[in-house]
CSV table of C-alpha atoms and ligand atoms in Angstrom, one decimal:
chain,number,residue,atom,x,y,z
A,30,UNK,CA,14.7,-35.2,12.2
A,31,UNK,CA,15.1,-37.0,15.5
A,32,UNK,CA,13.8,-40.5,15.8
A,33,UNK,CA,11.4,-39.5,18.6
A,34,UNK,CA,9.5,-37.4,16.0
A,35,UNK,CA,5.9,-38.1,16.0
A,36,UNK,CA,4.1,-37.9,12.7
A,37,UNK,CA,0.7,-36.3,12.7
A,38,UNK,CA,-1.9,-36.2,9.9
A,39,UNK,CA,-4.2,-33.2,9.4
A,40,UNK,CA,-6.3,-31.6,6.6
A,41,UNK,CA,-5.5,-28.3,5.1
A,42,UNK,CA,-8.0,-26.9,2.6
A,43,UNK,CA,-9.4,-30.4,2.0
A,44,UNK,CA,-6.0,-31.8,1.4
A,45,UNK,CA,-4.6,-34.6,3.7
A,46,UNK,CA,-1.1,-33.8,4.8
A,47,UNK,CA,1.3,-35.2,7.2
A,48,UNK,CA,3.5,-33.2,9.6
A,49,UNK,CA,5.8,-33.6,12.5
A,50,UNK,CA,4.8,-32.7,16.0
A,51,UNK,CA,5.7,-29.1,16.9
A,52,UNK,CA,5.4,-27.8,13.4
A,53,UNK,CA,3.3,-24.8,12.8
A,54,UNK,CA,0.3,-24.7,10.4
A,55,UNK,CA,2.3,-22.2,8.2
A,56,UNK,CA,5.3,-24.5,7.9
A,57,UNK,CA,3.1,-27.5,7.0
A,58,UNK,CA,1.1,-25.5,4.5
A,59,UNK,CA,4.2,-24.2,2.7
A,60,UNK,CA,5.7,-27.6,2.6
A,61,UNK,CA,2.6,-28.7,0.7
A,62,UNK,CA,2.4,-25.7,-1.6
A,63,UNK,CA,-0.6,-24.1,0.1
A,64,UNK,CA,0.0,-20.4,0.1
A,65,UNK,CA,-0.9,-18.4,3.2
A,66,UNK,CA,0.0,-14.7,3.0
A,67,UNK,CA,2.4,-13.4,5.7
A,68,UNK,CA,4.1,-10.2,6.6
A,69,UNK,CA,5.9,-10.5,9.9
A,70,UNK,CA,7.0,-14.1,9.3
A,71,UNK,CA,10.3,-14.6,7.6
A,72,UNK,CA,12.0,-17.9,7.2
A,73,UNK,CA,15.1,-17.9,9.5
A,74,UNK,CA,13.6,-15.8,12.2
A,75,UNK,CA,11.5,-16.6,15.3
A,76,UNK,CA,7.8,-16.1,14.7
A,77,UNK,CA,6.0,-13.5,16.8
A,78,UNK,CA,2.5,-13.4,15.3
A,79,UNK,CA,2.5,-9.7,14.9
A,80,UNK,CA,0.8,-8.9,11.7
A,81,UNK,CA,-2.1,-11.5,11.6
A,82,UNK,CA,-2.1,-11.7,7.8
A,83,UNK,CA,-1.7,-15.4,8.2
A,84,UNK,CA,-4.9,-16.1,10.0
A,85,UNK,CA,-6.6,-19.4,9.3
A,86,UNK,CA,-9.8,-21.1,10.5
A,87,UNK,CA,-9.7,-24.4,12.5
A,88,UNK,CA,-12.7,-26.6,12.5
A,89,UNK,CA,-14.5,-26.6,15.8
A,90,UNK,CA,-13.6,-23.0,16.7
A,91,UNK,CA,-15.0,-19.7,15.8
A,92,UNK,CA,-11.8,-17.9,16.5
A,93,UNK,CA,-9.1,-17.2,13.9
A,94,UNK,CA,-5.6,-18.5,14.5
A,95,UNK,CA,-2.3,-17.1,13.2
A,96,UNK,CA,-0.8,-19.9,11.2
A,97,UNK,CA,2.8,-18.9,11.9
A,98,UNK,CA,2.5,-19.4,15.7
A,99,UNK,CA,-0.2,-22.2,15.9
A,100,UNK,CA,1.1,-25.7,16.2
A,101,UNK,CA,-0.5,-28.5,14.4
A,102,UNK,CA,-2.2,-31.5,16.0
A,103,UNK,CA,-3.5,-34.8,14.9
A,104,UNK,CA,-6.8,-34.6,13.0
A,105,UNK,CA,-6.8,-30.8,12.8
A,106,UNK,CA,-8.9,-29.4,10.0
A,107,UNK,CA,-7.6,-26.1,8.7
A,108,UNK,CA,-9.1,-23.7,6.1
A,109,UNK,CA,-6.7,-21.0,4.8
A,110,UNK,CA,-8.6,-19.0,2.2
A,111,UNK,CA,-12.3,-18.6,3.0
A,112,UNK,CA,-14.2,-15.4,2.1
A,113,UNK,CA,-14.1,-14.5,5.8
A,114,UNK,CA,-10.4,-14.8,6.0
A,115,UNK,CA,-9.9,-12.8,2.8
A,116,UNK,CA,-12.1,-10.1,4.2
A,117,UNK,CA,-10.1,-9.9,7.5
A,118,UNK,CA,-6.8,-9.9,5.6
A,119,UNK,CA,-7.9,-7.0,3.4
A,120,UNK,CA,-9.1,-5.1,6.5
A,121,UNK,CA,-5.7,-5.6,8.2
A,122,UNK,CA,-4.0,-4.3,5.1
A,123,UNK,CA,-6.3,-1.3,5.0
A,124,UNK,CA,-5.5,-0.6,8.6
A,125,UNK,CA,-1.7,-0.8,7.9
A,126,UNK,CA,-2.1,1.7,5.0
A,127,UNK,CA,-4.1,4.2,7.1
A,128,UNK,CA,-1.9,3.9,10.2
A,129,UNK,CA,1.2,5.6,8.6
A,130,UNK,CA,2.0,7.5,5.4
A,131,UNK,CA,2.4,5.2,2.4
A,132,UNK,CA,2.9,7.2,-0.7
A,133,UNK,CA,3.9,4.3,-3.0
A,134,UNK,CA,4.6,6.4,-6.0
A,135,UNK,CA,7.5,8.2,-4.3
A,136,UNK,CA,8.7,5.3,-2.1
A,137,UNK,CA,12.0,3.5,-2.6
A,138,UNK,CA,10.2,0.2,-2.3
A,139,UNK,CA,7.7,0.9,-5.0
A,140,UNK,CA,7.4,-2.3,-7.1
A,141,UNK,CA,9.4,-4.3,-4.5
A,142,UNK,CA,7.2,-4.0,-1.5
A,143,UNK,CA,5.5,-6.9,0.3
A,144,UNK,CA,2.7,-4.7,1.7
A,145,UNK,CA,2.0,-3.3,-1.8
A,146,UNK,CA,2.1,-6.7,-3.5
A,147,UNK,CA,-0.1,-8.2,-0.9
A,148,UNK,CA,-2.7,-5.4,-1.3
A,149,UNK,CA,-2.7,-6.2,-5.0
A,150,UNK,CA,-2.8,-10.0,-4.5
A,151,UNK,CA,-5.8,-9.6,-2.1
A,152,UNK,CA,-7.6,-7.3,-4.5
A,153,UNK,CA,-7.4,-4.1,-2.6
A,154,UNK,CA,-8.1,-1.1,-4.9
A,155,UNK,CA,-8.7,1.5,-2.3
A,156,UNK,CA,-8.8,2.0,1.5
A,157,UNK,CA,-12.2,2.5,3.0
A,158,UNK,CA,-11.0,4.0,6.3
A,159,UNK,CA,-9.8,7.5,6.7
A,160,UNK,CA,-6.0,8.0,6.7
A,161,UNK,CA,-4.4,9.1,10.0
A,162,UNK,CA,-1.6,11.2,8.5
A,163,UNK,CA,0.7,11.0,11.5
A,164,UNK,CA,3.7,13.3,11.7
A,165,UNK,CA,6.7,10.9,11.7
A,166,UNK,CA,10.4,11.3,11.5
A,167,UNK,CA,13.0,10.0,9.0
A,168,UNK,CA,16.3,9.0,10.5
A,169,UNK,CA,19.0,9.6,7.9
A,170,UNK,CA,21.9,9.9,10.4
A,171,UNK,CA,23.4,6.6,9.4
A,172,UNK,CA,26.2,6.8,6.8
A,173,UNK,CA,24.7,4.0,4.7
A,174,UNK,CA,21.1,3.5,5.6
A,175,UNK,CA,17.9,5.4,6.2
A,176,UNK,CA,14.9,4.6,8.5
A,177,UNK,CA,11.7,6.1,7.3
A,178,UNK,CA,9.0,5.6,10.0
A,179,UNK,CA,6.3,6.7,7.5
A,180,UNK,CA,6.6,3.3,5.9
A,181,UNK,CA,7.1,1.0,8.9
A,182,UNK,CA,4.5,-1.6,9.6
A,183,UNK,CA,6.0,-2.7,12.9
A,184,UNK,CA,6.5,-6.3,11.7
A,185,UNK,CA,9.8,-6.4,13.9
A,186,UNK,CA,11.7,-8.3,11.3
A,187,UNK,CA,14.5,-5.8,11.7
A,188,UNK,CA,14.5,-6.2,15.5
A,189,UNK,CA,14.6,-10.0,15.2
A,190,UNK,CA,17.2,-10.3,12.5
A,191,UNK,CA,19.5,-7.9,14.4
A,192,UNK,CA,19.1,-9.7,17.7
A,193,UNK,CA,18.9,-13.3,16.5
A,194,UNK,CA,21.1,-13.5,13.5
A,195,UNK,CA,23.5,-10.6,13.7
A,196,UNK,CA,23.6,-10.8,17.5
A,197,UNK,CA,23.8,-7.0,18.0
A,198,UNK,CA,20.3,-6.2,19.1
A,199,UNK,CA,20.5,-2.6,18.0
A,200,UNK,CA,16.8,-2.4,17.0
A,201,UNK,CA,13.9,-2.5,19.5
A,202,UNK,CA,10.3,-1.4,19.9
A,203,UNK,CA,9.4,1.6,22.0
A,204,UNK,CA,5.9,2.7,23.1
A,205,UNK,CA,2.6,0.8,22.8
A,206,UNK,CA,-0.2,0.2,20.3
A,207,UNK,CA,-0.5,2.9,17.7
A,208,UNK,CA,2.3,4.9,19.2
A,209,UNK,CA,4.9,2.0,18.8
A,210,UNK,CA,8.1,2.9,17.1
A,211,UNK,CA,11.1,0.9,16.2
A,212,UNK,CA,14.2,2.5,17.7
A,213,UNK,CA,18.0,1.9,17.6
A,214,UNK,CA,19.6,1.3,21.0
A,215,UNK,CA,17.9,3.5,23.7
A,216,UNK,CA,16.4,5.8,21.0
A,217,UNK,CA,19.8,7.0,19.7
A,218,UNK,CA,20.1,8.1,16.2
A,219,UNK,CA,20.9,5.1,14.0
A,220,UNK,CA,24.1,6.8,12.9
A,221,UNK,CA,25.3,7.0,16.5
A,222,UNK,CA,24.1,3.6,17.6
A,223,UNK,CA,26.0,0.4,18.1
A,224,UNK,CA,24.9,-0.7,14.6
A,225,UNK,CA,27.5,-3.0,13.0
A,226,UNK,CA,26.6,-1.8,9.5
A,227,UNK,CA,25.8,-5.3,8.3
A,228,UNK,CA,22.6,-4.3,6.5
A,229,UNK,CA,20.6,-7.4,7.4
A,230,UNK,CA,17.7,-5.3,8.8
A,231,UNK,CA,17.5,-3.4,5.5
A,232,UNK,CA,17.3,-6.7,3.5
A,233,UNK,CA,14.6,-8.2,5.6
A,234,UNK,CA,12.4,-5.1,5.9
A,235,UNK,CA,9.3,-5.8,3.8
A,236,UNK,CA,8.6,-2.2,3.0
A,237,UNK,CA,10.4,1.0,2.2
A,238,UNK,CA,11.0,1.7,5.9
A,239,UNK,CA,14.6,0.7,6.0
A,240,UNK,CA,16.6,1.4,2.9
A,241,UNK,CA,20.1,1.7,1.5
A,242,UNK,CA,21.1,5.2,0.7
A,243,UNK,CA,23.0,3.9,-2.3
A,244,UNK,CA,19.7,2.8,-3.9
A,245,UNK,CA,18.0,6.0,-5.0
A,246,UNK,CA,14.6,6.3,-6.6
A,247,UNK,CA,11.9,3.8,-6.4
A,248,UNK,CA,13.9,0.7,-7.1
A,249,UNK,CA,15.1,-1.0,-4.0
A,250,UNK,CA,14.7,-4.8,-4.3
A,251,UNK,CA,15.5,-6.7,-1.1
A,252,UNK,CA,17.0,-10.1,-0.8
A,253,UNK,CA,15.7,-11.7,2.4
A,254,UNK,CA,16.5,-15.2,1.1
A,255,UNK,CA,20.0,-14.8,2.5
A,256,UNK,CA,18.6,-15.7,5.9
A,257,UNK,CA,17.8,-19.4,5.5
A,258,UNK,CA,21.0,-19.8,3.6
A,259,UNK,CA,23.0,-18.1,6.4
A,260,UNK,CA,21.4,-20.3,9.0
A,261,UNK,CA,22.1,-23.4,7.0
A,262,UNK,CA,25.7,-22.5,6.6
A,263,UNK,CA,26.1,-21.8,10.4
A,264,UNK,CA,24.5,-25.1,11.3
A,265,UNK,CA,26.8,-26.9,8.9
A,266,UNK,CA,29.9,-25.5,10.7
B,30,UNK,CA,-26.7,2.4,-29.9
B,31,UNK,CA,-26.2,6.0,-29.0
B,32,UNK,CA,-22.8,7.0,-27.8
B,33,UNK,CA,-22.1,7.2,-24.0
B,34,UNK,CA,-21.2,10.6,-22.6
B,35,UNK,CA,-17.7,10.6,-21.2
B,36,UNK,CA,-16.2,13.3,-19.0
B,37,UNK,CA,-12.7,13.6,-17.4
B,38,UNK,CA,-12.0,15.9,-14.5
B,39,UNK,CA,-8.8,17.2,-12.9
B,40,UNK,CA,-8.6,18.0,-9.2
B,41,UNK,CA,-5.4,18.1,-7.3
B,42,UNK,CA,-3.2,16.0,-9.5
B,43,UNK,CA,-0.2,16.6,-11.8
B,44,UNK,CA,-2.2,15.8,-15.0
B,45,UNK,CA,0.0,12.7,-15.4
B,46,UNK,CA,-3.2,10.6,-15.3
B,47,UNK,CA,-4.6,12.6,-18.2
B,48,UNK,CA,-1.3,12.3,-20.1
B,49,UNK,CA,-1.5,8.5,-19.6
B,50,UNK,CA,-5.1,8.5,-20.9
B,51,UNK,CA,-3.9,10.3,-24.0
B,52,UNK,CA,-1.1,7.7,-24.3
B,53,UNK,CA,-3.8,5.3,-25.5
B,54,UNK,CA,-2.9,7.0,-28.9
B,55,UNK,CA,-4.8,5.5,-31.8
B,56,UNK,CA,-6.9,3.5,-29.5
B,57,UNK,CA,-8.6,6.8,-28.5
B,58,UNK,CA,-10.2,6.7,-32.0
B,59,UNK,CA,-11.6,3.3,-31.3
B,60,UNK,CA,-13.0,4.5,-28.1
B,61,UNK,CA,-14.5,7.6,-29.8
B,62,UNK,CA,-16.8,5.2,-31.7
B,63,UNK,CA,-18.5,4.4,-28.4
B,64,UNK,CA,-18.2,7.6,-26.4
B,65,UNK,CA,-18.5,11.4,-26.8
B,66,UNK,CA,-16.1,13.4,-24.7
B,67,UNK,CA,-18.4,16.0,-23.3
B,68,UNK,CA,-16.3,17.6,-20.6
B,69,UNK,CA,-12.6,17.6,-19.9
B,70,UNK,CA,-9.5,19.8,-19.5
B,71,UNK,CA,-9.2,18.9,-23.2
B,72,UNK,CA,-12.7,20.3,-24.0
B,73,UNK,CA,-13.5,24.0,-23.9
B,74,UNK,CA,-16.5,23.9,-21.7
B,75,UNK,CA,-16.7,25.8,-18.4
B,76,UNK,CA,-19.6,24.0,-16.7
B,77,UNK,CA,-20.0,20.4,-15.9
B,78,UNK,CA,-22.9,19.1,-18.1
B,79,UNK,CA,-26.1,17.8,-16.6
B,80,UNK,CA,-26.1,14.2,-17.7
B,81,UNK,CA,-22.9,12.3,-18.0
B,82,UNK,CA,-22.6,8.5,-18.2
B,83,UNK,CA,-19.0,8.0,-17.2
B,84,UNK,CA,-16.6,10.5,-15.5
B,85,UNK,CA,-12.9,9.8,-14.9
B,86,UNK,CA,-11.6,11.9,-12.1
B,87,UNK,CA,-7.9,12.6,-11.5
B,88,UNK,CA,-6.4,14.1,-8.4
B,89,UNK,CA,-7.2,14.3,-4.7
B,90,UNK,CA,-9.6,16.7,-3.0
B,91,UNK,CA,-7.4,19.4,-1.7
B,92,UNK,CA,-9.3,22.7,-1.9
B,93,UNK,CA,-12.8,24.0,-1.4
B,94,UNK,CA,-13.0,24.2,-5.1
B,95,UNK,CA,-12.1,20.5,-5.6
B,96,UNK,CA,-14.8,19.7,-3.0
B,97,UNK,CA,-17.5,21.7,-4.8
B,98,UNK,CA,-16.4,20.3,-8.2
B,99,UNK,CA,-16.5,16.6,-7.1
B,100,UNK,CA,-19.9,17.0,-5.5
B,101,UNK,CA,-21.3,18.6,-8.7
B,102,UNK,CA,-19.7,15.9,-10.8
B,103,UNK,CA,-21.2,13.1,-8.6
B,104,UNK,CA,-24.6,14.6,-8.8
B,105,UNK,CA,-24.5,14.6,-12.6
B,106,UNK,CA,-22.6,11.3,-13.3
B,107,UNK,CA,-23.9,7.8,-13.5
B,108,UNK,CA,-20.5,6.1,-13.1
B,109,UNK,CA,-17.7,7.8,-11.3
B,110,UNK,CA,-14.2,6.3,-11.8
B,111,UNK,CA,-11.4,7.5,-9.6
B,112,UNK,CA,-8.2,7.3,-11.7
B,113,UNK,CA,-4.7,7.4,-10.2
B,114,UNK,CA,-3.4,7.2,-6.7
B,115,UNK,CA,-4.0,10.9,-6.0
B,116,UNK,CA,-7.8,10.4,-6.4
B,117,UNK,CA,-7.7,7.1,-4.6
B,118,UNK,CA,-5.2,7.5,-1.7
B,119,UNK,CA,-4.3,11.2,-1.7
B,120,UNK,CA,-0.8,10.3,-2.9
B,121,UNK,CA,1.6,13.1,-3.5
B,122,UNK,CA,-0.7,16.0,-2.6
B,123,UNK,CA,-1.4,14.3,0.7
B,124,UNK,CA,2.2,14.6,1.7
B,125,UNK,CA,1.3,17.9,3.2
B,126,UNK,CA,-1.2,16.3,5.6
B,127,UNK,CA,1.1,15.7,8.5
B,128,UNK,CA,2.4,19.3,8.3
B,129,UNK,CA,-0.8,21.2,7.5
B,130,UNK,CA,-1.5,23.8,4.8
B,131,UNK,CA,-0.2,26.9,6.7
B,132,UNK,CA,3.5,25.9,7.0
B,133,UNK,CA,3.4,24.8,3.3
B,134,UNK,CA,2.0,28.1,2.1
B,135,UNK,CA,4.5,30.0,4.3
B,136,UNK,CA,7.3,28.0,2.9
B,137,UNK,CA,6.3,28.6,-0.7
B,138,UNK,CA,5.1,32.2,-0.6
B,139,UNK,CA,6.8,33.8,2.3
B,140,UNK,CA,10.1,32.1,3.3
B,141,UNK,CA,11.2,31.4,-0.2
B,142,UNK,CA,9.9,34.6,-1.8
B,143,UNK,CA,12.3,37.4,-2.6
B,144,UNK,CA,9.7,39.8,-4.1
B,145,UNK,CA,6.4,40.7,-2.4
B,146,UNK,CA,6.1,37.8,0.0
B,147,UNK,CA,2.4,37.2,0.4
B,148,UNK,CA,0.0,34.3,0.5
B,149,UNK,CA,-2.4,34.5,-2.5
B,150,UNK,CA,-6.0,34.8,-1.4
B,151,UNK,CA,-7.8,36.2,-4.4
B,152,UNK,CA,-9.1,34.0,-7.2
B,153,UNK,CA,-7.2,30.9,-5.9
B,154,UNK,CA,-9.4,28.5,-3.8
B,155,UNK,CA,-8.7,28.0,-0.1
B,156,UNK,CA,-6.9,24.8,0.7
B,157,UNK,CA,-8.6,22.2,2.9
B,158,UNK,CA,-6.9,21.3,6.2
B,159,UNK,CA,-6.1,17.8,4.9
B,160,UNK,CA,-6.0,16.4,1.4
B,161,UNK,CA,-8.4,13.4,1.1
B,162,UNK,CA,-9.2,10.8,-1.5
B,163,UNK,CA,-12.3,11.3,-3.6
B,164,UNK,CA,-14.3,8.5,-2.0
B,165,UNK,CA,-14.1,10.3,1.3
B,166,UNK,CA,-16.4,13.0,-0.2
B,167,UNK,CA,-18.6,11.1,-2.7
B,168,UNK,CA,-19.3,7.6,-3.7
B,169,UNK,CA,-16.9,6.2,-6.2
B,170,UNK,CA,-18.0,3.3,-8.5
B,171,UNK,CA,-14.6,2.1,-9.9
B,172,UNK,CA,-11.1,2.6,-8.6
B,173,UNK,CA,-8.2,2.5,-11.1
B,174,UNK,CA,-5.0,2.8,-9.0
B,175,UNK,CA,-1.5,3.6,-10.3
B,176,UNK,CA,0.6,6.7,-10.6
B,177,UNK,CA,-0.5,7.0,-13.3
B,178,UNK,CA,-2.5,4.0,-14.4
B,179,UNK,CA,-0.9,2.9,-17.7
B,180,UNK,CA,-2.5,3.5,-21.1
B,181,UNK,CA,-3.1,-0.2,-21.3
B,182,UNK,CA,-4.9,-0.2,-18.0
B,183,UNK,CA,-7.1,2.7,-19.2
B,184,UNK,CA,-7.8,0.9,-22.4
B,185,UNK,CA,-8.6,-2.5,-20.9
B,186,UNK,CA,-10.7,-1.0,-18.1
B,187,UNK,CA,-12.7,1.4,-20.3
B,188,UNK,CA,-13.3,-1.2,-23.0
B,189,UNK,CA,-14.6,-3.6,-20.4
B,190,UNK,CA,-16.8,-0.9,-18.7
B,191,UNK,CA,-18.3,0.3,-22.0
B,192,UNK,CA,-19.1,-3.2,-23.2
B,193,UNK,CA,-20.3,-4.3,-19.7
B,194,UNK,CA,-17.7,-7.0,-19.5
B,195,UNK,CA,-16.2,-8.1,-16.1
B,196,UNK,CA,-13.2,-6.2,-15.0
B,197,UNK,CA,-10.3,-7.5,-12.8
B,198,UNK,CA,-8.6,-4.3,-11.7
B,199,UNK,CA,-5.9,-5.8,-9.4
B,200,UNK,CA,-4.8,-7.9,-12.4
B,201,UNK,CA,-4.1,-4.7,-14.3
B,202,UNK,CA,-2.6,-2.3,-11.8
B,203,UNK,CA,-1.8,-1.5,-8.2
B,204,UNK,CA,-0.9,1.4,-5.9
B,205,UNK,CA,2.2,3.2,-7.3
B,206,UNK,CA,2.2,1.2,-10.6
C,15,SF4,S1,6.3,0.8,1.9
C,15,SF4,FE1,5.3,-0.2,0.3
C,15,SF4,S2,3.1,0.2,0.6
C,15,SF4,FE2,4.3,1.7,1.8
C,15,SF4,S3,4.6,3.4,0.4
C,15,SF4,FE3,6.3,2.1,0.1
C,15,SF4,S4,5.8,0.8,-1.6
C,15,SF4,FE4,3.9,1.7,-0.8
C,16,SF4,S1,11.5,-1.1,9.9
C,16,SF4,FE1,10.9,-2.6,8.4
C,16,SF4,S2,11.5,-4.5,9.3
C,16,SF4,FE2,11.5,-3.0,10.9
C,16,SF4,S3,9.5,-3.2,11.9
C,16,SF4,FE3,9.4,-1.5,10.3
C,16,SF4,S4,8.6,-2.5,8.5
C,16,SF4,FE4,9.3,-4.1,9.8
C,17,SF4,S1,-1.8,9.7,-9.6
C,17,SF4,FE1,0.3,10.2,-10.2
C,17,SF4,S2,0.1,10.7,-12.4
C,17,SF4,FE2,-1.9,10.8,-11.5
C,17,SF4,S3,-2.2,12.9,-11.0
C,17,SF4,FE3,-1.5,11.9,-9.2
C,17,SF4,S4,0.8,12.2,-9.2
C,17,SF4,FE4,0.0,12.6,-11.2
C,18,FES,S1,2.8,-13.9,9.5
C,18,FES,FE1,1.7,-14.8,11.1
C,18,FES,S2,1.1,-13.1,12.2
C,18,FES,FE2,2.4,-12.2,10.7
């Protein structure tokens, strides 16, 4: 911490906490063991506020704020778990489930999936909206990995880890809105792309969208914790 | 107290949910003290009875027959429980949705057939364009996800429902469990 750091005090869920200028609500909440659900956020990557699972309420405003990209300020009063927020989070999850094809029982991530666990944590037992059933591709051209677009939630963790940590920037997003797709290079097959075969994207993917061909069946635990560790080691050098 | 009338129904599912229900083993005898099984693939009765207290339904709605069945079941059931991911999300049967029924039937009965390639159209019900979860057709009162929900899930849920106790389903099971 630099000595120009300015300490701020704020209230999260009725608890008085102190923070440093420039920190996000999410960072401060986690430091104080206040759990806010997230999907696109991953420690070690830049935040982009893509999934909106982390929305919180700030006293004095009717709007909802994504905790991962909202900076704290002195005297801020944050509420992270109201009925209203839970309702919105469940709706977001329902939309994610309807948007693509999530067949958990035959998915490699079954039992190790952040989307699935969040649905369970937030008490989702069914989806009230009709499923879209889009026709999507599976890219199995890579020698080691597969990209199954049916399971992608467009969190862009793969894009960010590849660009920011591996430095290869193989992954990107193509299209807009509901037609967005993650692609490798300029929409080349993954197997023919400039992929360095490091596998970081597979480990950070929260769902069964990116997986290791060596892990067959519905048992594909991921280990995204390598990221903060890797960053720490790099800083130490 | 008179016994509750319990039914189980099988739409487009693999019967795995029914197998898991049977996996309650000796606990089924316990349950039998509170319920009479009045209709089920395990009971030799052709028509759904008029008055049923609780119906467990396995499987998605995939054909005109499933649709007619679930509507009839709903009309004659006080509490409808969707069991398993097929009934709740469409699950495995819904994997045909992005492709549509025609190419699937072609693949199964024409492309892969060596003898008399033809799509069956007598006796078998017509497939719906898309496979849908039960609650898109009729109101569902309780959702028990899982593929299949475990015997313990069945036992805990049914015991709570029969005795009118509160039931925390996400604590028991989830999609794909
Ligand atoms: S990615 Fe997760 S939510 Fe989607 S099908 Fe796989 S296990 Fe289920
Ligand atoms: S492939 Fe995985 S990590 Fe990449 S955007 Fe989709 S869900 Fe996120
Ligand atoms: S939910 Fe699973 S076990 Fe139950 S009928 Fe469907 S595929 Fe079979
Ligand atoms: S975690 Fe904040 S928007 Fe996704």
